[in-house]
Amino acid sequence: QVPLVESGGGLVQAGGSLRLSCAASGRTPVGVALGWFRQAPGKEREFVATINWSGTYTYYASSVQGRFTISRDNAKKTVYLQMNSLKPEDTAVYYCAAGWSATWTSEGYNYWGQGTQVTVSS
């Protein structure tokens, strides 16, 4: 297993911004796709965004497109999720994941972080 550790979650007001980070260990291969998912209470896990190993391809869920930006720094083995114009509907536990292709299905990822809570108040 490769460890993935999320950070940057917290409580923000609607319209505010947060920047999530997910750092992988030095043993994690560089050539791996990374994704962000989220899960709200009582709901199933939902795809948010993904990025391929080189950072040349990204894909977003329609619910966050135009507001969220995914990026990565391979030298630091870290993936980021910049979240702007946050809405109460964005409240969830956010998870980062690693896999071999930049897909929007959770089944495509082999490793998962522990999650970080994001709460958006109205």
PDB file of C-alpha atoms in Angstrom:
ATOM      1  CA  GLN A   1       0.000   0.000   0.000  1.00  0.00           C
ATOM      2  CA  VAL A   2       1.104   3.557  -0.691  1.00  0.00           C
ATOM      3  CA  PRO A   3       0.249   6.148   1.951  1.00  0.00           C
ATOM      4  CA  LEU A   4      -1.713   9.204   0.864  1.00  0.00           C
ATOM      5  CA  VAL A   5      -2.322  11.985   3.382  1.00  0.00           C
ATOM      6  CA  GLU A   6      -4.847  14.767   2.798  1.00  0.00           C
ATOM      7  CA  SER A   7      -4.754  18.150   4.507  1.00  0.00           C
ATOM      8  CA  GLY A   8      -6.304  21.602   4.196  1.00  0.00           C
ATOM      9  CA  GLY A   9      -9.909  20.883   5.106  1.00  0.00           C
ATOM     10  CA  GLY A  10     -11.896  23.050   7.470  1.00  0.00           C
ATOM     11  CA  LEU A  11     -14.958  25.209   8.019  1.00  0.00           C
ATOM     12  CA  VAL A  12     -15.597  28.049   5.591  1.00  0.00           C
ATOM     13  CA  GLN A  13     -18.435  30.382   4.717  1.00  0.00           C
ATOM     14  CA  ALA A  14     -20.323  30.027   1.444  1.00  0.00           C
ATOM     15  CA  GLY A  15     -18.430  31.805  -1.313  1.00  0.00           C
ATOM     16  CA  GLY A  16     -15.090  31.213   0.351  1.00  0.00           C
ATOM     17  CA  SER A  17     -12.109  29.150  -0.756  1.00  0.00           C
ATOM     18  CA  LEU A  18     -10.034  26.222   0.455  1.00  0.00           C
ATOM     19  CA  ARG A  19      -6.945  24.497  -0.914  1.00  0.00           C
ATOM     20  CA  LEU A  20      -6.637  20.775  -0.254  1.00  0.00           C
ATOM     21  CA  SER A  21      -3.343  18.916  -0.493  1.00  0.00           C
ATOM     22  CA  CYS A  22      -2.568  15.213  -0.732  1.00  0.00           C
ATOM     23  CA  ALA A  23       1.004  14.059  -0.277  1.00  0.00           C
ATOM     24  CA  ALA A  24       2.266  10.613  -1.263  1.00  0.00           C
ATOM     25  CA  SER A  25       5.265   8.838   0.210  1.00  0.00           C
ATOM     26  CA  GLY A  26       8.591   8.715  -1.580  1.00  0.00           C
ATOM     27  CA  ARG A  27       7.905   5.078  -2.456  1.00  0.00           C
ATOM     28  CA  THR A  28       4.911   6.030  -4.612  1.00  0.00           C
ATOM     29  CA  PRO A  29       5.605   5.754  -8.380  1.00  0.00           C
ATOM     30  CA  VAL A  30       5.688   9.078 -10.214  1.00  0.00           C
ATOM     31  CA  GLY A  31       3.716   7.736 -13.182  1.00  0.00           C
ATOM     32  CA  VAL A  32       0.368   7.450 -11.426  1.00  0.00           C
ATOM     33  CA  ALA A  33      -2.956   9.189 -11.946  1.00  0.00           C
ATOM     34  CA  LEU A  34      -4.476  11.037  -9.012  1.00  0.00           C
ATOM     35  CA  GLY A  35      -8.064  11.866  -8.244  1.00  0.00           C
ATOM     36  CA  TRP A  36     -10.306  13.558  -5.714  1.00  0.00           C
ATOM     37  CA  PHE A  37     -13.588  12.115  -4.470  1.00  0.00           C
ATOM     38  CA  ARG A  38     -15.992  13.233  -1.779  1.00  0.00           C
ATOM     39  CA  GLN A  39     -18.662  11.678   0.377  1.00  0.00           C
ATOM     40  CA  ALA A  40     -21.434  13.536   2.183  1.00  0.00           C
ATOM     41  CA  PRO A  41     -23.359  12.011   5.117  1.00  0.00           C
ATOM     42  CA  GLY A  42     -25.910   9.480   3.905  1.00  0.00           C
ATOM     43  CA  LYS A  43     -24.673   9.602   0.316  1.00  0.00           C
ATOM     44  CA  GLU A  44     -22.373   7.469  -1.785  1.00  0.00           C
ATOM     45  CA  ARG A  45     -18.875   8.502  -2.766  1.00  0.00           C
ATOM     46  CA  GLU A  46     -18.836  11.033  -5.603  1.00  0.00           C
ATOM     47  CA  PHE A  47     -16.178  11.835  -8.189  1.00  0.00           C
ATOM     48  CA  VAL A  48     -14.759  15.364  -8.075  1.00  0.00           C
ATOM     49  CA  ALA A  49     -11.669  15.658 -10.287  1.00  0.00           C
ATOM     50  CA  THR A  50      -8.759  13.701 -11.736  1.00  0.00           C
ATOM     51  CA  ILE A  51      -5.363  14.382 -13.298  1.00  0.00           C
ATOM     52  CA  ASN A  52      -3.010  12.122 -15.234  1.00  0.00           C
ATOM     53  CA  TRP A  53       0.614  11.415 -14.319  1.00  0.00           C
ATOM     54  CA  SER A  54       2.076  14.246 -16.420  1.00  0.00           C
ATOM     55  CA  GLY A  55      -0.588  16.825 -15.556  1.00  0.00           C
ATOM     56  CA  THR A  56      -1.570  17.235 -19.214  1.00  0.00           C
ATOM     57  CA  TYR A  57      -5.094  15.866 -18.757  1.00  0.00           C
ATOM     58  CA  THR A  58      -7.735  16.857 -16.226  1.00  0.00           C
ATOM     59  CA  TYR A  59     -11.405  16.043 -15.866  1.00  0.00           C
ATOM     60  CA  TYR A  60     -14.015  17.487 -13.503  1.00  0.00           C
ATOM     61  CA  ALA A  61     -17.473  16.624 -12.291  1.00  0.00           C
ATOM     62  CA  SER A  62     -20.031  19.020 -13.733  1.00  0.00           C
ATOM     63  CA  SER A  63     -21.006  20.122 -10.225  1.00  0.00           C
ATOM     64  CA  VAL A  64     -17.548  21.607  -9.567  1.00  0.00           C
ATOM     65  CA  GLN A  65     -16.415  22.589 -13.062  1.00  0.00           C
ATOM     66  CA  GLY A  66     -15.378  26.234 -13.196  1.00  0.00           C
ATOM     67  CA  ARG A  67     -14.986  26.427  -9.416  1.00  0.00           C
ATOM     68  CA  PHE A  68     -12.408  23.748  -8.582  1.00  0.00           C
ATOM     69  CA  THR A  69      -8.932  23.254 -10.049  1.00  0.00           C
ATOM     70  CA  ILE A  70      -6.798  20.130  -9.706  1.00  0.00           C
ATOM     71  CA  SER A  71      -3.019  20.294 -10.095  1.00  0.00           C
ATOM     72  CA  ARG A  72       0.048  18.296  -9.131  1.00  0.00           C
ATOM     73  CA  ASP A  73       3.711  18.739  -8.293  1.00  0.00           C
ATOM     74  CA  ASN A  74       5.544  15.516  -9.089  1.00  0.00           C
ATOM     75  CA  ALA A  75       8.760  16.720  -7.458  1.00  0.00           C
ATOM     76  CA  LYS A  76       6.837  16.947  -4.189  1.00  0.00           C
ATOM     77  CA  LYS A  77       4.578  13.973  -4.995  1.00  0.00           C
ATOM     78  CA  THR A  78       1.597  16.115  -4.102  1.00  0.00           C
ATOM     79  CA  VAL A  79      -1.792  16.735  -5.691  1.00  0.00           C
ATOM     80  CA  TYR A  80      -3.845  19.844  -4.932  1.00  0.00           C
ATOM     81  CA  LEU A  81      -7.489  20.792  -5.167  1.00  0.00           C
ATOM     82  CA  GLN A  82      -8.166  24.523  -5.209  1.00  0.00           C
ATOM     83  CA  MET A  83     -11.817  25.089  -4.310  1.00  0.00           C
ATOM     84  CA  ASN A  84     -13.370  28.488  -4.967  1.00  0.00           C
ATOM     85  CA  SER A  85     -16.914  29.814  -4.662  1.00  0.00           C
ATOM     86  CA  LEU A  86     -17.757  27.074  -2.197  1.00  0.00           C
ATOM     87  CA  LYS A  87     -21.378  26.108  -1.630  1.00  0.00           C
ATOM     88  CA  PRO A  88     -23.046  24.295   1.280  1.00  0.00           C
ATOM     89  CA  GLU A  89     -23.582  21.390  -1.137  1.00  0.00           C
ATOM     90  CA  ASP A  90     -19.793  20.950  -1.241  1.00  0.00           C
ATOM     91  CA  THR A  91     -19.785  19.844   2.393  1.00  0.00           C
ATOM     92  CA  ALA A  92     -18.273  16.353   2.543  1.00  0.00           C
ATOM     93  CA  VAL A  93     -15.238  14.319   3.460  1.00  0.00           C
ATOM     94  CA  TYR A  94     -12.758  14.689   0.609  1.00  0.00           C
ATOM     95  CA  TYR A  95     -10.495  11.787  -0.346  1.00  0.00           C
ATOM     96  CA  CYS A  96      -7.527  11.623  -2.676  1.00  0.00           C
ATOM     97  CA  ALA A  97      -6.785   8.434  -4.583  1.00  0.00           C
ATOM     98  CA  ALA A  98      -4.074   6.973  -6.813  1.00  0.00           C
ATOM     99  CA  GLY A  99      -4.519   4.693  -9.809  1.00  0.00           C
ATOM    100  CA  TRP A 100      -3.096   3.808 -13.201  1.00  0.00           C
ATOM    101  CA  SER A 101      -5.464   5.925 -15.299  1.00  0.00           C
ATOM    102  CA  ALA A 102      -7.263   9.228 -14.842  1.00  0.00           C
ATOM    103  CA  THR A 103     -10.788   7.876 -14.611  1.00  0.00           C
ATOM    104  CA  TRP A 104     -13.949   9.150 -12.952  1.00  0.00           C
ATOM    105  CA  THR A 105     -14.859   5.810 -11.356  1.00  0.00           C
ATOM    106  CA  SER A 106     -13.722   4.905  -7.868  1.00  0.00           C
ATOM    107  CA  GLU A 107     -13.059   1.344  -9.034  1.00  0.00           C
ATOM    108  CA  GLY A 108     -10.152   2.673 -11.101  1.00  0.00           C
ATOM    109  CA  TYR A 109      -8.127   3.686  -8.065  1.00  0.00           C
ATOM    110  CA  ASN A 110      -6.080   1.325  -5.923  1.00  0.00           C
ATOM    111  CA  TYR A 111      -4.993   3.527  -3.041  1.00  0.00           C
ATOM    112  CA  TRP A 112      -6.893   6.019  -0.910  1.00  0.00           C
ATOM    113  CA  GLY A 113      -6.134   8.635   1.685  1.00  0.00           C
ATOM    114  CA  GLN A 114      -7.839   8.932   5.057  1.00  0.00           C
ATOM    115  CA  GLY A 115      -9.969  11.909   4.051  1.00  0.00           C
ATOM    116  CA  THR A 116     -10.263  15.512   5.199  1.00  0.00           C
ATOM    117  CA  GLN A 117     -13.484  17.222   6.267  1.00  0.00           C
ATOM    118  CA  VAL A 118     -14.758  20.245   4.349  1.00  0.00           C
ATOM    119  CA  THR A 119     -17.738  22.080   5.817  1.00  0.00           C
ATOM    120  CA  VAL A 120     -19.347  25.048   4.076  1.00  0.00           C
ATOM    121  CA  SER A 121     -21.818  27.121   6.062  1.00  0.00           C
ATOM    122  CA  SER A 122     -24.540  29.312   4.587  1.00  0.00           C
TER     123      SER A 122
END
